[in-house]
PDB file of C-alpha atoms in Angstrom:
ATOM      1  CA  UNK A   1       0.000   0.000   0.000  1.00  0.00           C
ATOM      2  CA  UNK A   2       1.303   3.307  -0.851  1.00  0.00           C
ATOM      3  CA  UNK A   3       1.388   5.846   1.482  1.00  0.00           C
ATOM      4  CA  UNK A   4      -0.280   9.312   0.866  1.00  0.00           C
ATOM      5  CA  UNK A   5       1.560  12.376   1.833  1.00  0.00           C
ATOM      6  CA  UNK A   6       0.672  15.753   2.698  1.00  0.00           C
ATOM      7  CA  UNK A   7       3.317  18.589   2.334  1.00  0.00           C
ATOM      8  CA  UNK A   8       3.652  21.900   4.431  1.00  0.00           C
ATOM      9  CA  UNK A   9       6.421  23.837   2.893  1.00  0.00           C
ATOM     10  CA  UNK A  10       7.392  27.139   1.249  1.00  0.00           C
ATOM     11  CA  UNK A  11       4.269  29.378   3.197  1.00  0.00           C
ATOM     12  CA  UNK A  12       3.252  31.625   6.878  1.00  0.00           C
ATOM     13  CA  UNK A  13       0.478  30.265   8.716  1.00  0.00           C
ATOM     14  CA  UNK A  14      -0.591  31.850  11.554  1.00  0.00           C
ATOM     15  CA  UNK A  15      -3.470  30.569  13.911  1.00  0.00           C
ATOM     16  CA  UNK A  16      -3.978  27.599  12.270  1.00  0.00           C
ATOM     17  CA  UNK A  17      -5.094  23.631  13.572  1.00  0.00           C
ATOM     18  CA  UNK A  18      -3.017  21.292  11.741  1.00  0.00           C
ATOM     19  CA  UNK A  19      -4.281  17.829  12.477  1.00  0.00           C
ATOM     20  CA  UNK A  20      -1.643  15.265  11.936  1.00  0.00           C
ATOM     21  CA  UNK A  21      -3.336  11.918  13.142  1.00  0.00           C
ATOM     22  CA  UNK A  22      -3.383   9.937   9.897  1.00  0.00           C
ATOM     23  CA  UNK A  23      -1.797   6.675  10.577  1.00  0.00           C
ATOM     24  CA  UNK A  24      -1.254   6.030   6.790  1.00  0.00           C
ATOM     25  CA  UNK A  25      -0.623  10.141   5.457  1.00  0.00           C
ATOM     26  CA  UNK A  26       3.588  10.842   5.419  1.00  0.00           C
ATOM     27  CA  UNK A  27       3.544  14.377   6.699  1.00  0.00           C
ATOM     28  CA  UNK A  28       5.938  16.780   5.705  1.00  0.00           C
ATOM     29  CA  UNK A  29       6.341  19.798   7.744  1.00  0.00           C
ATOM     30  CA  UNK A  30       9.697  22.290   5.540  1.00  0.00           C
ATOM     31  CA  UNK A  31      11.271  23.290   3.667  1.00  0.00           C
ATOM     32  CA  UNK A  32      11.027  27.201   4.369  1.00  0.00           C
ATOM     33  CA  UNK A  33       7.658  26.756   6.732  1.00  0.00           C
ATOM     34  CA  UNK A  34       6.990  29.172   9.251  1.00  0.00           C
ATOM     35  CA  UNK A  35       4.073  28.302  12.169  1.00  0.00           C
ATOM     36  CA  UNK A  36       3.016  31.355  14.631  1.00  0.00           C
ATOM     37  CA  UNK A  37       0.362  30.432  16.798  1.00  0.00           C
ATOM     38  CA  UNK A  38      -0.766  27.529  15.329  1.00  0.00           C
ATOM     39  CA  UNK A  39      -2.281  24.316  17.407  1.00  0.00           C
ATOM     40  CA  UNK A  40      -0.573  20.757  15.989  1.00  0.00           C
ATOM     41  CA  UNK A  41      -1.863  17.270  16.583  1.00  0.00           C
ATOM     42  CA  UNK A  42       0.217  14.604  16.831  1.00  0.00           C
ATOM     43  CA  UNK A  43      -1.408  11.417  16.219  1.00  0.00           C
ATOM     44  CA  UNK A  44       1.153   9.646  13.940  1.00  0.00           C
ATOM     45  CA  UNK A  45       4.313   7.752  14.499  1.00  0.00           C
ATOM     46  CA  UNK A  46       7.589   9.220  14.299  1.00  0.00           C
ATOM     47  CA  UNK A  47       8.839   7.344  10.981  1.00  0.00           C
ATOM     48  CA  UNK A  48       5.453   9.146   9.598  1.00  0.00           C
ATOM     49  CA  UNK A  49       6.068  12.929  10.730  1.00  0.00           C
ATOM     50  CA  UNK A  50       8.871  14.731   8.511  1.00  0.00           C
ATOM     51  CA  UNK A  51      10.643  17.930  10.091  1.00  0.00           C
ATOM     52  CA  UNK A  52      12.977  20.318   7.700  1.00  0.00           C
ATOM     53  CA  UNK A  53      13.658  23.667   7.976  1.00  0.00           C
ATOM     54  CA  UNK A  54      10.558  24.979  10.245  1.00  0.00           C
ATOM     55  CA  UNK A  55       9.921  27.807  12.242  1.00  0.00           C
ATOM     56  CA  UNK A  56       7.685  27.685  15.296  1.00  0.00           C
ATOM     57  CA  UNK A  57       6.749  30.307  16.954  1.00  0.00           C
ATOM     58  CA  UNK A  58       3.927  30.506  20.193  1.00  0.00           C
ATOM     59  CA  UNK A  59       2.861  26.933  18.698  1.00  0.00           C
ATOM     60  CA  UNK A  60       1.442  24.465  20.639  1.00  0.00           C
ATOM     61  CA  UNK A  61       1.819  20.726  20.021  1.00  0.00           C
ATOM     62  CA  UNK A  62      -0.749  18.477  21.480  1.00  0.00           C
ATOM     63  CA  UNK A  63       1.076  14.880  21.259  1.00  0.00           C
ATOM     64  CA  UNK A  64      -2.174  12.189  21.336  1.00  0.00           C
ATOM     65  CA  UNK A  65       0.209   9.317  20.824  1.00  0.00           C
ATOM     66  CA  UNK A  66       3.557   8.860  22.020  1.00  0.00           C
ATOM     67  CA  UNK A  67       6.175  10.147  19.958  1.00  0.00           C
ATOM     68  CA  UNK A  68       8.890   8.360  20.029  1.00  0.00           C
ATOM     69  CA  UNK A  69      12.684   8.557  18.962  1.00  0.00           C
ATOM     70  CA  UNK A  70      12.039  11.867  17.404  1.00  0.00           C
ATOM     71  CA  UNK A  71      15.265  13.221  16.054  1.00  0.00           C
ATOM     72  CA  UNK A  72      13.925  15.577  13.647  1.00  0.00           C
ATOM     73  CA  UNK A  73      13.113  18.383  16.217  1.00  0.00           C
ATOM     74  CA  UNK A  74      16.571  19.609  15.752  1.00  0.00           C
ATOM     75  CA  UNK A  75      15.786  20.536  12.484  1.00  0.00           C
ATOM     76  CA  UNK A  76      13.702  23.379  13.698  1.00  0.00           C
ATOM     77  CA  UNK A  77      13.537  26.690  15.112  1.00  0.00           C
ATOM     78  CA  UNK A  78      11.280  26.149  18.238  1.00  0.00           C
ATOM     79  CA  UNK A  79      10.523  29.297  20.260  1.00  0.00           C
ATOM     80  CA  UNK A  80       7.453  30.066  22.736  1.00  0.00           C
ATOM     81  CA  UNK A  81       5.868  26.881  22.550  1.00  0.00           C
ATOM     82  CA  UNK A  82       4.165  24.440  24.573  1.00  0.00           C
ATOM     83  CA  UNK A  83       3.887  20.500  24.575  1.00  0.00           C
ATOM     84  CA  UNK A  84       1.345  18.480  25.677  1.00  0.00           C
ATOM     85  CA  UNK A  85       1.621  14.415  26.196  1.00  0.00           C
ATOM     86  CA  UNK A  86       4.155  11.641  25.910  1.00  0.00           C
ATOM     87  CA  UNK A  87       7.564  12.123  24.335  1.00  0.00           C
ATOM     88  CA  UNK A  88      10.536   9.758  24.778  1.00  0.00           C
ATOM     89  CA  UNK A  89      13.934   9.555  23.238  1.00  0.00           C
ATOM     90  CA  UNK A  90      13.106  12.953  21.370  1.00  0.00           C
ATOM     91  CA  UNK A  91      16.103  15.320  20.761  1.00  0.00           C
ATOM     92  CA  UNK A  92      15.539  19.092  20.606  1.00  0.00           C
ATOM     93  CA  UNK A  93      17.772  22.172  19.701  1.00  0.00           C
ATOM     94  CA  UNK A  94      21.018  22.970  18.369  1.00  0.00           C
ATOM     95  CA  UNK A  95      23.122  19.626  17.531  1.00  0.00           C
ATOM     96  CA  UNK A  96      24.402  20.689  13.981  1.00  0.00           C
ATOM     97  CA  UNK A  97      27.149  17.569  14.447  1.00  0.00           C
ATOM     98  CA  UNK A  98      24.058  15.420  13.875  1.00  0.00           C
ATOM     99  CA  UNK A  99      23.960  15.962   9.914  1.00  0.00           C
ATOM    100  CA  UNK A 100      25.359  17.778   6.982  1.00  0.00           C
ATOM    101  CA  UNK A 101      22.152  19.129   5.775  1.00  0.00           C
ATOM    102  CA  UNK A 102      21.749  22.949   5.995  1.00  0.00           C
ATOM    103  CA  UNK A 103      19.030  22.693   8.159  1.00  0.00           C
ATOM    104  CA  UNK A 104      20.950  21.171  11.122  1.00  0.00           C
ATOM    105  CA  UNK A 105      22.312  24.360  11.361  1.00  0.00           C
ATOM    106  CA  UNK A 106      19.282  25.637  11.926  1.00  0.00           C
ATOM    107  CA  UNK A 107      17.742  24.171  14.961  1.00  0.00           C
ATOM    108  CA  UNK A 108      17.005  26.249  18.499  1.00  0.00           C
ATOM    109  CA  UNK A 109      14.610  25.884  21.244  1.00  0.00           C
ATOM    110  CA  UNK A 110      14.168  28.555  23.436  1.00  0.00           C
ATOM    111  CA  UNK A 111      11.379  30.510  26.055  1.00  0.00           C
ATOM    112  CA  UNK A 112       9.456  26.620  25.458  1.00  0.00           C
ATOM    113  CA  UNK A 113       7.232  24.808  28.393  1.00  0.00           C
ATOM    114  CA  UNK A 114       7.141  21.240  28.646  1.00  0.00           C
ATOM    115  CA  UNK A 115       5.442  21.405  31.717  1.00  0.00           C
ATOM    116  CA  UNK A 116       2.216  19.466  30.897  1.00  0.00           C
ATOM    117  CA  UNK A 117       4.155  16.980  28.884  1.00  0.00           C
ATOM    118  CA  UNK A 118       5.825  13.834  29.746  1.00  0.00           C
ATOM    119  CA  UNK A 119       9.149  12.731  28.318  1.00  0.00           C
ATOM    120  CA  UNK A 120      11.267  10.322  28.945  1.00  0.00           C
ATOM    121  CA  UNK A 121      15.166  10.089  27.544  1.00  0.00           C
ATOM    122  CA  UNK A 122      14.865  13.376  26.189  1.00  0.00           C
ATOM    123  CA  UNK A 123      17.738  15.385  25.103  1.00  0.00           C
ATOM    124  CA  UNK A 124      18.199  19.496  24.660  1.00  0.00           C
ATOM    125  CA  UNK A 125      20.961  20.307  22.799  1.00  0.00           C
ATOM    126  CA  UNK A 126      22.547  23.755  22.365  1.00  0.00           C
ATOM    127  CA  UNK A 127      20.318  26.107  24.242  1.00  0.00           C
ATOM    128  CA  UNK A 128      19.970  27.859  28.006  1.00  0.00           C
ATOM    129  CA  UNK A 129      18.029  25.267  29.581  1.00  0.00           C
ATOM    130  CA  UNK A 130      16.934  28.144  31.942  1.00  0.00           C
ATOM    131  CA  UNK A 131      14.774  29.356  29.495  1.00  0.00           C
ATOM    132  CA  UNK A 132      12.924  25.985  28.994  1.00  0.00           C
ATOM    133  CA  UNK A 133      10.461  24.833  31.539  1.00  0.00           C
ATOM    134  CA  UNK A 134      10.975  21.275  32.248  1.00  0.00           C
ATOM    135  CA  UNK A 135       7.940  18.476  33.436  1.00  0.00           C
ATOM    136  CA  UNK A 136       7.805  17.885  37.523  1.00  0.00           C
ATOM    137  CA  UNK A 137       7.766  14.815  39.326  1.00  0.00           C
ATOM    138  CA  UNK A 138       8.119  12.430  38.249  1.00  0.00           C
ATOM    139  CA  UNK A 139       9.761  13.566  35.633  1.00  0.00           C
ATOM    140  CA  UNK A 140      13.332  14.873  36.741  1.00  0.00           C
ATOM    141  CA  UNK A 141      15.871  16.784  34.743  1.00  0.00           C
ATOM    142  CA  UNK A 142      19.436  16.719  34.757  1.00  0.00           C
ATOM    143  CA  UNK A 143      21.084  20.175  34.516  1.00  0.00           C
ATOM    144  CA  UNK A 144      24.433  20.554  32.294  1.00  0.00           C
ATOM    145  CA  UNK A 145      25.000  16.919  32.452  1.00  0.00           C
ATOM    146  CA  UNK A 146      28.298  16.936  31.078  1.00  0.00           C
ATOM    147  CA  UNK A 147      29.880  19.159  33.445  1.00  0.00           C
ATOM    148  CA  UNK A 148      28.392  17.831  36.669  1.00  0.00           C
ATOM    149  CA  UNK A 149      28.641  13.741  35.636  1.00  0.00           C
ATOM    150  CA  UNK A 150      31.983  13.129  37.677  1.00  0.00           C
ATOM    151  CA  UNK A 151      29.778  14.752  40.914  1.00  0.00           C
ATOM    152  CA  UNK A 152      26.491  12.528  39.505  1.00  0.00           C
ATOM    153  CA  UNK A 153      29.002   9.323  39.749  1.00  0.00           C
ATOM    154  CA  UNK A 154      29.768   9.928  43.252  1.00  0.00           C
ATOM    155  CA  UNK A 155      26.435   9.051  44.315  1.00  0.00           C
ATOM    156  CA  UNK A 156      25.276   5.349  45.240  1.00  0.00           C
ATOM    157  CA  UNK A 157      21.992   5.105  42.323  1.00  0.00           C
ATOM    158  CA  UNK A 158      20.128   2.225  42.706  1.00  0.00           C
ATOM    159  CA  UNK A 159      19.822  -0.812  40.369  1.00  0.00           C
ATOM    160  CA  UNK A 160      21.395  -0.302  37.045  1.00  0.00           C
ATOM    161  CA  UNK A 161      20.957   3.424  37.136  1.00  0.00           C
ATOM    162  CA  UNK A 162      24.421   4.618  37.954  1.00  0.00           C
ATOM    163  CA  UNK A 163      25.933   2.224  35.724  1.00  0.00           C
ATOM    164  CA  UNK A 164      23.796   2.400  32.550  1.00  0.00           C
ATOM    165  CA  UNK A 165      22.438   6.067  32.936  1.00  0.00           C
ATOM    166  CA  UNK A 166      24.996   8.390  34.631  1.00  0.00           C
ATOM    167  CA  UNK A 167      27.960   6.578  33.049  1.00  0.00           C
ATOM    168  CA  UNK A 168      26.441   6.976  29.466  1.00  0.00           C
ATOM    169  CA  UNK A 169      26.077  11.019  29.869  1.00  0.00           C
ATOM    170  CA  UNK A 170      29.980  10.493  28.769  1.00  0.00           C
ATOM    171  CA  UNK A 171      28.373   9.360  25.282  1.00  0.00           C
ATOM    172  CA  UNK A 172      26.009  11.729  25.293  1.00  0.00           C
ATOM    173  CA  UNK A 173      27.405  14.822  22.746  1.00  0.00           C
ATOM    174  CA  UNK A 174      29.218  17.445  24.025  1.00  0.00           C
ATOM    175  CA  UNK A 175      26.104  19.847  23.314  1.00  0.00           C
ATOM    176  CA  UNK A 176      23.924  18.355  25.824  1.00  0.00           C
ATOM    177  CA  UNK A 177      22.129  20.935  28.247  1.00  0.00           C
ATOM    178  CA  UNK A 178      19.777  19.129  29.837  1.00  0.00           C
ATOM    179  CA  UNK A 179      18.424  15.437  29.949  1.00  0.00           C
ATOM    180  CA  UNK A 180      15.110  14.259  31.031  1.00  0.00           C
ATOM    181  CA  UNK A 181      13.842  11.149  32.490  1.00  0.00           C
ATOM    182  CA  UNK A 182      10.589   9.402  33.592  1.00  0.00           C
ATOM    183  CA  UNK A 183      10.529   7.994  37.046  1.00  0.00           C
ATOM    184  CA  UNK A 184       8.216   4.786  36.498  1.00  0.00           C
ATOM    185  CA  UNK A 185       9.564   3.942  32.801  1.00  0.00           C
ATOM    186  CA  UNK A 186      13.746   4.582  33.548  1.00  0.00           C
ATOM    187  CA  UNK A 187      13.136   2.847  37.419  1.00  0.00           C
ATOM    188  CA  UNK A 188      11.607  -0.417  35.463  1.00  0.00           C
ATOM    189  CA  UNK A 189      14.056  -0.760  32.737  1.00  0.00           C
ATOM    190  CA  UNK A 190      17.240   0.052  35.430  1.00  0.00           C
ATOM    191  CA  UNK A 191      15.402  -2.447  37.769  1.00  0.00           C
ATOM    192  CA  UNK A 192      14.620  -0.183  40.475  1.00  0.00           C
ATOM    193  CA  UNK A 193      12.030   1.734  41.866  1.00  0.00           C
ATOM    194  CA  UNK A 194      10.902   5.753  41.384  1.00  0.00           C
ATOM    195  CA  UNK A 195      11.176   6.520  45.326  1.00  0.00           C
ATOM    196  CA  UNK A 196      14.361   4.878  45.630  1.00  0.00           C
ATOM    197  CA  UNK A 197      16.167   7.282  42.371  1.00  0.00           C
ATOM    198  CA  UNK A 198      13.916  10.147  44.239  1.00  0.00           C
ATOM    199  CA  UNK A 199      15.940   9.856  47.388  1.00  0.00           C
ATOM    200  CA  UNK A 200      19.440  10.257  45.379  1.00  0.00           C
ATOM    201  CA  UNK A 201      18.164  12.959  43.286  1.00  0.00           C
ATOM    202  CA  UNK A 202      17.098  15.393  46.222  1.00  0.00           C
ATOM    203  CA  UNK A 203      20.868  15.311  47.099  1.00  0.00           C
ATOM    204  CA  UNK A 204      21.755  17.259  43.713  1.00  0.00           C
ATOM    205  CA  UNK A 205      20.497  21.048  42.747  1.00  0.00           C
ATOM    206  CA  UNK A 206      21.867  20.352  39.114  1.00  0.00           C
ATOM    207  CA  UNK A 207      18.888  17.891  39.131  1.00  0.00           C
ATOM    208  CA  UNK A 208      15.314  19.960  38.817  1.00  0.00           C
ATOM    209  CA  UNK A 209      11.746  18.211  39.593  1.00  0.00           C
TER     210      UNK A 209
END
């Protein structure tokens, strides 16, 4: 079966409800698209939603099903906006290692709120995480991970956390500003539980939740 595919590129739309929930439409958000105000739902899987060259501005993205492994964000200018629902293993910002294209030059994230979303093993790359605000409990949010992991290693996580988690921030790319987890999903895969990673994470301020 051939997929259909629906193309936002080359225009301005402001106040606009783009409904992206077709689980067999390709959607194409670029090249040279710029979104002010608008309202997007996500209803689609990630290997069906396309992100090149886009501006958003004072957008809000209401994410019905989880997005998942979401690279593409980085391909975007995100500024003012707000996300709603579940997003895990998404990267946002400025990573312009991460391709050759021209439009991984392009990608920002600033003055957003991810306060009524929930993500899990989400990266921000490039940007002042102070201007971003991040999900509470229990989500948490590590804080310029890079520069505090030696201090992060110190500490006795439980399970697998320490090992698989904290250790791996030395893999993460140098750009990394901030990393998000979700208590219940990263507890059950590193075999612990969310009070016992709560009671090592109120011994850090670089760790916000």
């Amino acid at each position: 079966m051939i997929a259909k595919k629906v193309f936002y590129e080359n225009k301005q739309l402001e106040h606009e409800r783009l409904e992206l929930t077709d689980k067999g439409t390709l959607y194409f958000l670029g090249r040279n698209l710029t979104l002010k105000n608008c309202t997007l739902v996500l209803k689609v899987a990630a290997s069906n939603l396309f992100i090149r060259d886009v501006r958003f501005t004072d957008c809000i993205f209401e994410v019905k099903q989880e997005l998942k492994n979401h690279q593409q964000w980085i391909r975007a200018s995100l500024k003012g906006c707000r996300f709603k629902g579940r997003l895990s293993g998404c990267d946002f910002g400025h990573w312009p290692e991460y391709g050759k294209e021209p439009e991984y030059q392009l990608g920002s994230i600033e003055d957003c709120d991810f306060s009524e979303a929930r993500l899990d093993a989400c990266r921000f790359m490039g940007c002042d995480p102070r201007s971003l605000r991040f999900p509470k409990w229990p989500c948490f949010t590590f804080l310029e991970p890079i520069q505090k992991v030696s201090e992060l290693l110190n500490a006795r996580w439980p399970g697998n956390f320490g090992d698989i988690v904290v250790n791996g921030i030395y893999k993460d790319p140098p750009g990394t500003r901030a990393l998000v987890y979700h208590a219940p999903s990263i507890a059950k895969r590193m075999e612990t539980t969310p009070e016992a990673l709560r009671a090592v994470i109120e011994q850090f301020d670089c760790i916000v939740y």
